[in-house]
């Protein structure tokens, strides 16, 4: 494949990806409502992805040992937006 063809494919992929996202087509409040939040929360794929992201974020914090390891508890405030999956 020639460089021009590669660039064309990448440009299409970028455009398709960006335009297929609801948040790219208008304000988030036009798409993300209670119904969409329920669909998101009931998707095992989304729940798994959110769990992995949350676990990695906590790992990156390098919190000191907790009560189970003889230390003190740590508290983390999640001020993100969304349906609250990361707090579960």
N, CA, C and O of each residue as an XYZ file, in Angstrom:
352
protein
N       0.857     -1.175      0.000
C       0.000      0.000      0.000
C       0.901      1.236      0.000
O       1.857      1.319      0.771
N       0.591      2.173     -0.856
C       1.342      3.418     -0.960
C       1.016      4.333      0.222
O      -0.022      4.203      0.870
N       1.934      5.256      0.475
C       1.761      6.183      1.593
C       0.459      6.979      1.459
O      -0.245      7.185      2.447
N       0.142      7.419      0.260
C      -1.095      8.187      0.048
C      -2.323      7.348      0.402
O      -3.292      7.862      0.962
N      -2.277      6.060      0.074
C      -3.400      5.175      0.402
C      -3.530      4.993      1.907
O      -4.635      4.993      2.450
N      -2.391      4.838      2.577
C      -2.389      4.690      4.036
C      -2.990      5.932      4.682
O      -3.832      5.829      5.574
N      -2.554      7.111      4.226
C      -3.083      8.361      4.773
C      -4.588      8.458      4.553
O      -5.322      8.904      5.435
N      -5.043      8.043      3.381
C      -6.467      8.093      3.072
C      -7.265      7.176      3.995
O      -8.325      7.555      4.493
N      -6.754      5.976      4.218
C      -7.426      5.020      5.103
C      -7.460      5.554      6.526
O      -8.495      5.490      7.191
N      -6.330      6.085      7.000
C      -6.273      6.621      8.362
C      -7.226      7.799      8.529
O      -7.895      7.927      9.555
N      -7.283      8.660      7.510
C      -8.183      9.810      7.572
C      -9.636      9.336      7.669
O     -10.416      9.872      8.456
N      -9.992      8.332      6.869
C     -11.349      7.790      6.908
C     -11.643      7.178      8.272
O     -12.703      7.424      8.847
N     -10.707      6.378      8.794
C     -10.911      5.730     10.094
C     -11.110      6.770     11.184
O     -11.988      6.619     12.034
N     -10.295      7.837     11.168
C     -10.418      8.891     12.166
C     -11.786      9.561     12.047
O     -12.478      9.753     13.047
N     -12.169      9.913     10.828
C     -13.455     10.580     10.611
C     -14.604      9.680     11.049
O     -15.511     10.129     11.749
N     -14.571      8.415     10.643
C     -15.639      7.478     10.981
C     -15.753      7.309     12.488
O     -16.855      7.313     13.037
N     -14.608      7.160     13.160
C     -14.605      6.985     14.611
C     -15.168      8.215     15.303
O     -16.006      8.097     16.197
N     -14.718      9.383     14.900
C     -15.171     10.607     15.544
C     -16.653     10.873     15.265
O     -17.374     11.320     16.157
N     -17.106     10.610     14.064
C     -18.490     10.916     13.729
C     -19.465      9.865     14.253
O     -20.663     10.130     14.344
N     -18.975      8.688     14.595
C     -19.879      7.666     15.103
C     -20.102      7.792     16.605
O     -20.948      7.097     17.169
N     -19.360      8.661     17.241
C     -19.544      8.884     18.668
C     -20.665      9.896     18.879
O     -20.641     10.976     18.289
N     -21.635      9.563     19.704
C     -22.754     10.494     19.922
C     -22.291     11.858     20.420
O     -22.859     12.881     20.036
N     -21.272     11.882     21.265
C     -20.820     13.160     21.819
C     -20.174     14.052     20.765
O     -19.969     15.242     21.002
N     -19.849     13.480     19.590
C     -19.276     14.271     18.504
C     -20.351     14.917     17.638
O     -20.042     15.768     16.804
N     -21.585     14.531     17.822
C     -22.659     15.041     16.972
C     -23.467     16.154     17.624
O     -24.269     16.803     16.951
N     -23.279     16.385     18.893
C     -24.027     17.429     19.579
C     -23.701     17.426     21.061
O     -22.814     16.701     21.511
N     -24.413     18.232     21.807
C     -24.186     18.332     23.247
C     -24.503     16.996     23.919
O     -25.452     16.310     23.539
N     -23.713     16.642     24.903
C     -23.872     15.350     25.589
C     -25.275     15.153     26.155
O     -25.786     14.033     26.163
N     -25.893     16.216     26.622
C     -27.226     16.088     27.227
C     -28.292     15.665     26.218
O     -29.374     15.224     26.606
N     -27.993     15.796     24.934
C     -28.945     15.366     23.910
C     -28.959     13.847     23.751
O     -29.935     13.281     23.257
N     -27.893     13.199     24.162
C     -27.800     11.752     24.003
C     -27.794     11.008     25.327
O     -28.494     10.008     25.485
N     -27.004     11.493     26.279
C     -26.830     10.771     27.536
C     -27.934     11.143     28.517
O     -27.893     12.196     29.152
N     -28.908     10.271     28.626
C     -30.030     10.474     29.531
C     -30.171      9.230     30.410
O     -29.307      8.354     30.381
N     -31.237      9.146     31.179
C     -31.429      8.012     32.097
C     -31.484      6.680     31.351
O     -30.945      5.678     31.820
N     -32.133      6.673     30.196
C     -32.237      5.429     29.413
C     -30.855      4.961     28.953
O     -30.523      3.781     29.073
N     -30.052      5.888     28.426
C     -28.709      5.529     27.961
C     -27.818      5.117     29.133
O     -26.985      4.222     28.994
N     -27.990      5.764     30.286
C     -27.204      5.398     31.473
C     -27.523      3.970     31.904
O     -26.621      3.216     32.268
N     -28.798      3.596     31.864
C     -29.177      2.213     32.210
C     -28.563      1.214     31.236
O     -28.078      0.160     31.648
N     -28.582      1.543     29.940
C     -27.976      0.661     28.939
C     -26.476      0.511     29.208
O     -25.928     -0.588     29.115
N     -25.826      1.614     29.540
C     -24.388      1.608     29.816
C     -24.091      0.752     31.042
O     -23.181     -0.078     31.032
N     -24.874      0.967     32.098
C     -24.670      0.222     33.347
C     -24.944     -1.268     33.203
O     -24.375     -2.076     33.936
N     -25.807     -1.637     32.270
C     -26.142     -3.055     32.113
C     -25.249     -3.764     31.102
O     -25.401     -4.965     30.877
N     -24.328     -3.040     30.496
C     -23.410     -3.639     29.530
C     -22.212     -4.234     30.267
O     -21.412     -3.502     30.850
N     -22.091     -5.552     30.243
C     -20.977     -6.196     30.948
C     -19.637     -5.735     30.379
O     -18.644     -5.672     31.104
N     -19.605     -5.416     29.101
C     -18.364     -4.919     28.493
C     -17.977     -3.569     29.095
O     -16.822     -3.361     29.467
N     -18.940     -2.656     29.190
C     -18.664     -1.334     29.753
C     -18.299     -1.426     31.233
O     -17.390     -0.736     31.696
N     -19.002     -2.272     31.968
C     -18.709     -2.451     33.393
C     -17.278     -2.960     33.554
O     -16.546     -2.485     34.423
N     -16.877     -3.917     32.727
C     -15.517     -4.455     32.793
C     -14.468     -3.410     32.471
O     -13.441     -3.329     33.144
N     -14.721     -2.608     31.444
C     -13.781     -1.550     31.066
C     -13.656     -0.539     32.194
O     -12.544     -0.147     32.550
N     -14.776     -0.111     32.762
C     -14.737      0.852     33.863
C     -14.005      0.287     35.074
O     -13.270      1.010     35.747
N     -14.200     -0.997     35.354
C     -13.510     -1.634     36.480
C     -11.993     -1.591     36.252
O     -11.233     -1.253     37.160
N     -11.565     -1.934     35.041
C     -10.135     -1.921     34.729
C      -9.549     -0.519     34.851
O      -8.459     -0.345     35.397
N     -10.266      0.479     34.347
C      -9.789      1.861     34.426
C      -9.685      2.301     35.884
O      -8.704      2.934     36.274
N     -10.687      1.972     36.685
C     -10.686      2.352     38.097
C      -9.548      1.679     38.849
O      -8.842      2.324     39.624
N      -9.370      0.380     38.620
C      -8.284     -0.345     39.293
C      -6.928      0.242     38.920
O      -6.049      0.366     39.772
N      -6.754      0.603     37.654
C      -5.481      1.182     37.216
C      -5.272      2.562     37.831
O      -4.158      2.897     38.235
N      -6.328      3.361     37.905
C      -6.220      4.691     38.507
C      -5.810      4.586     39.974
O      -4.965      5.351     40.440
N      -6.403      3.644     40.700
C      -6.051      3.447     42.110
C      -4.608      2.967     42.227
O      -3.877      3.397     43.119
N      -4.205      2.088     41.338
C      -2.820      1.604     41.334
C      -1.842      2.763     41.125
O      -0.802      2.824     41.780
N      -2.172      3.678     40.218
C      -1.297      4.814     39.930
C      -1.190      5.782     41.105
O      -0.215      6.527     41.205
N      -2.181      5.780     41.994
C      -2.139      6.652     43.171
C      -1.081      6.216     44.176
O      -0.630      7.020     44.992
N      -0.685      4.954     44.121
C       0.305      4.394     45.061
C      -0.078      4.694     46.507
O       0.711      5.242     47.278
N      -1.290      4.326     46.848
C      -1.774      4.556     48.210
C      -0.982      3.704     49.200
O      -0.526      2.614     48.854
N      -0.814      4.199     50.439
C      -0.114      3.399     51.453
C      -0.937      2.163     51.815
O      -2.123      2.099     51.491
N      -0.332      1.192     52.475
C      -1.057     -0.028     52.867
C      -2.318      0.308     53.671
O      -2.322      1.221     54.497
N      -3.375     -0.445     53.411
C      -4.648     -0.241     54.098
C      -4.759     -1.098     55.339
O      -3.796     -1.768     55.711
N      -5.921     -1.096     55.992
C      -6.133     -1.841     57.239
C      -5.833     -3.337     57.123
O      -5.346     -3.945     58.075
N      -6.113     -3.918     55.987
C      -5.839     -5.353     55.813
C      -4.351     -5.666     55.889
O      -3.954     -6.782     56.222
N      -3.538     -4.669     55.577
C      -2.084     -4.859     55.631
C      -1.472     -4.192     56.859
O      -0.255     -4.019     56.928
N      -2.301     -3.819     57.822
C      -1.809     -3.202     59.051
C      -1.677     -1.695     58.981
O      -1.117     -1.090     59.895
N      -2.173     -1.074     57.928
C      -2.084      0.378     57.782
C      -3.402      1.068     58.069
O      -4.325      0.481     58.634
N      -3.467      2.309     57.671
C      -4.679      3.103     57.872
C      -5.493      3.148     56.585
O      -4.941      2.995     55.495
N      -6.811      3.357     56.705
C      -7.636      3.438     55.490
C      -7.327      4.704     54.692
O      -6.965      5.735     55.260
N      -7.469      4.616     53.407
C      -7.335      5.773     52.517
C      -8.707      6.067     51.928
O      -9.510      5.160     51.707
N      -8.959      7.318     51.681
C     -10.223      7.721     51.083
C      -9.946      8.376     49.740
O      -9.034      9.194     49.614
N     -10.730      8.016     48.749
C     -10.590      8.576     47.411
C     -11.924      9.182     47.018
O     -12.960      8.519     47.083
N     -11.897     10.438     46.611
C     -13.106     11.114     46.165
C     -13.155     11.071     44.646
O     -12.278     11.616     43.976
N     -14.168     10.432     44.109
C     -14.366     10.349     42.662
C     -15.302     11.482     42.268
O     -16.502     11.418     42.534
N     -14.764     12.511     41.641
C     -15.573     13.667     41.250
C     -15.910     13.644     39.762
O     -16.254     14.671     39.177
N     -15.809     12.474     39.164
C     -16.119     12.329     37.749
C     -17.602     12.421     37.478
O     -18.421     12.480     38.395
N     -17.922     12.431     36.224
C     -19.316     12.447     35.792
C     -19.686     11.067     35.279
O     -18.813     10.286     34.901
N     -20.931     10.777     35.265
C     -21.364      9.501     34.721
C     -22.341      8.808     35.632
O     -22.979      9.426     36.485
N     -22.445      7.510     35.433
C     -23.447      6.739     36.164
C     -22.932      6.173     37.477
O     -23.699      5.549     38.212
N     -21.671      6.368     37.793
C     -21.140      5.947     39.083
C     -20.530      4.564     39.120
O     -20.322      4.018     40.204
N     -20.234      3.979     37.969
C     -19.658      2.631     37.954
C     -18.325      2.556     38.682
O     -18.034      1.550     39.330
N     -17.512      3.598     38.590
C     -16.186      3.528     39.208
C     -16.247      3.543     40.724
O     -15.270      3.178     41.378
N     -17.359      3.952     41.298
C     -17.498      3.978     42.747
C     -18.045      2.692     43.338
O     -18.206      2.586     44.554
N     -18.330      1.721     42.496
C     -18.912      0.469     42.989
C     -17.839     -0.500     43.404
O     -18.144     -1.608     43.845
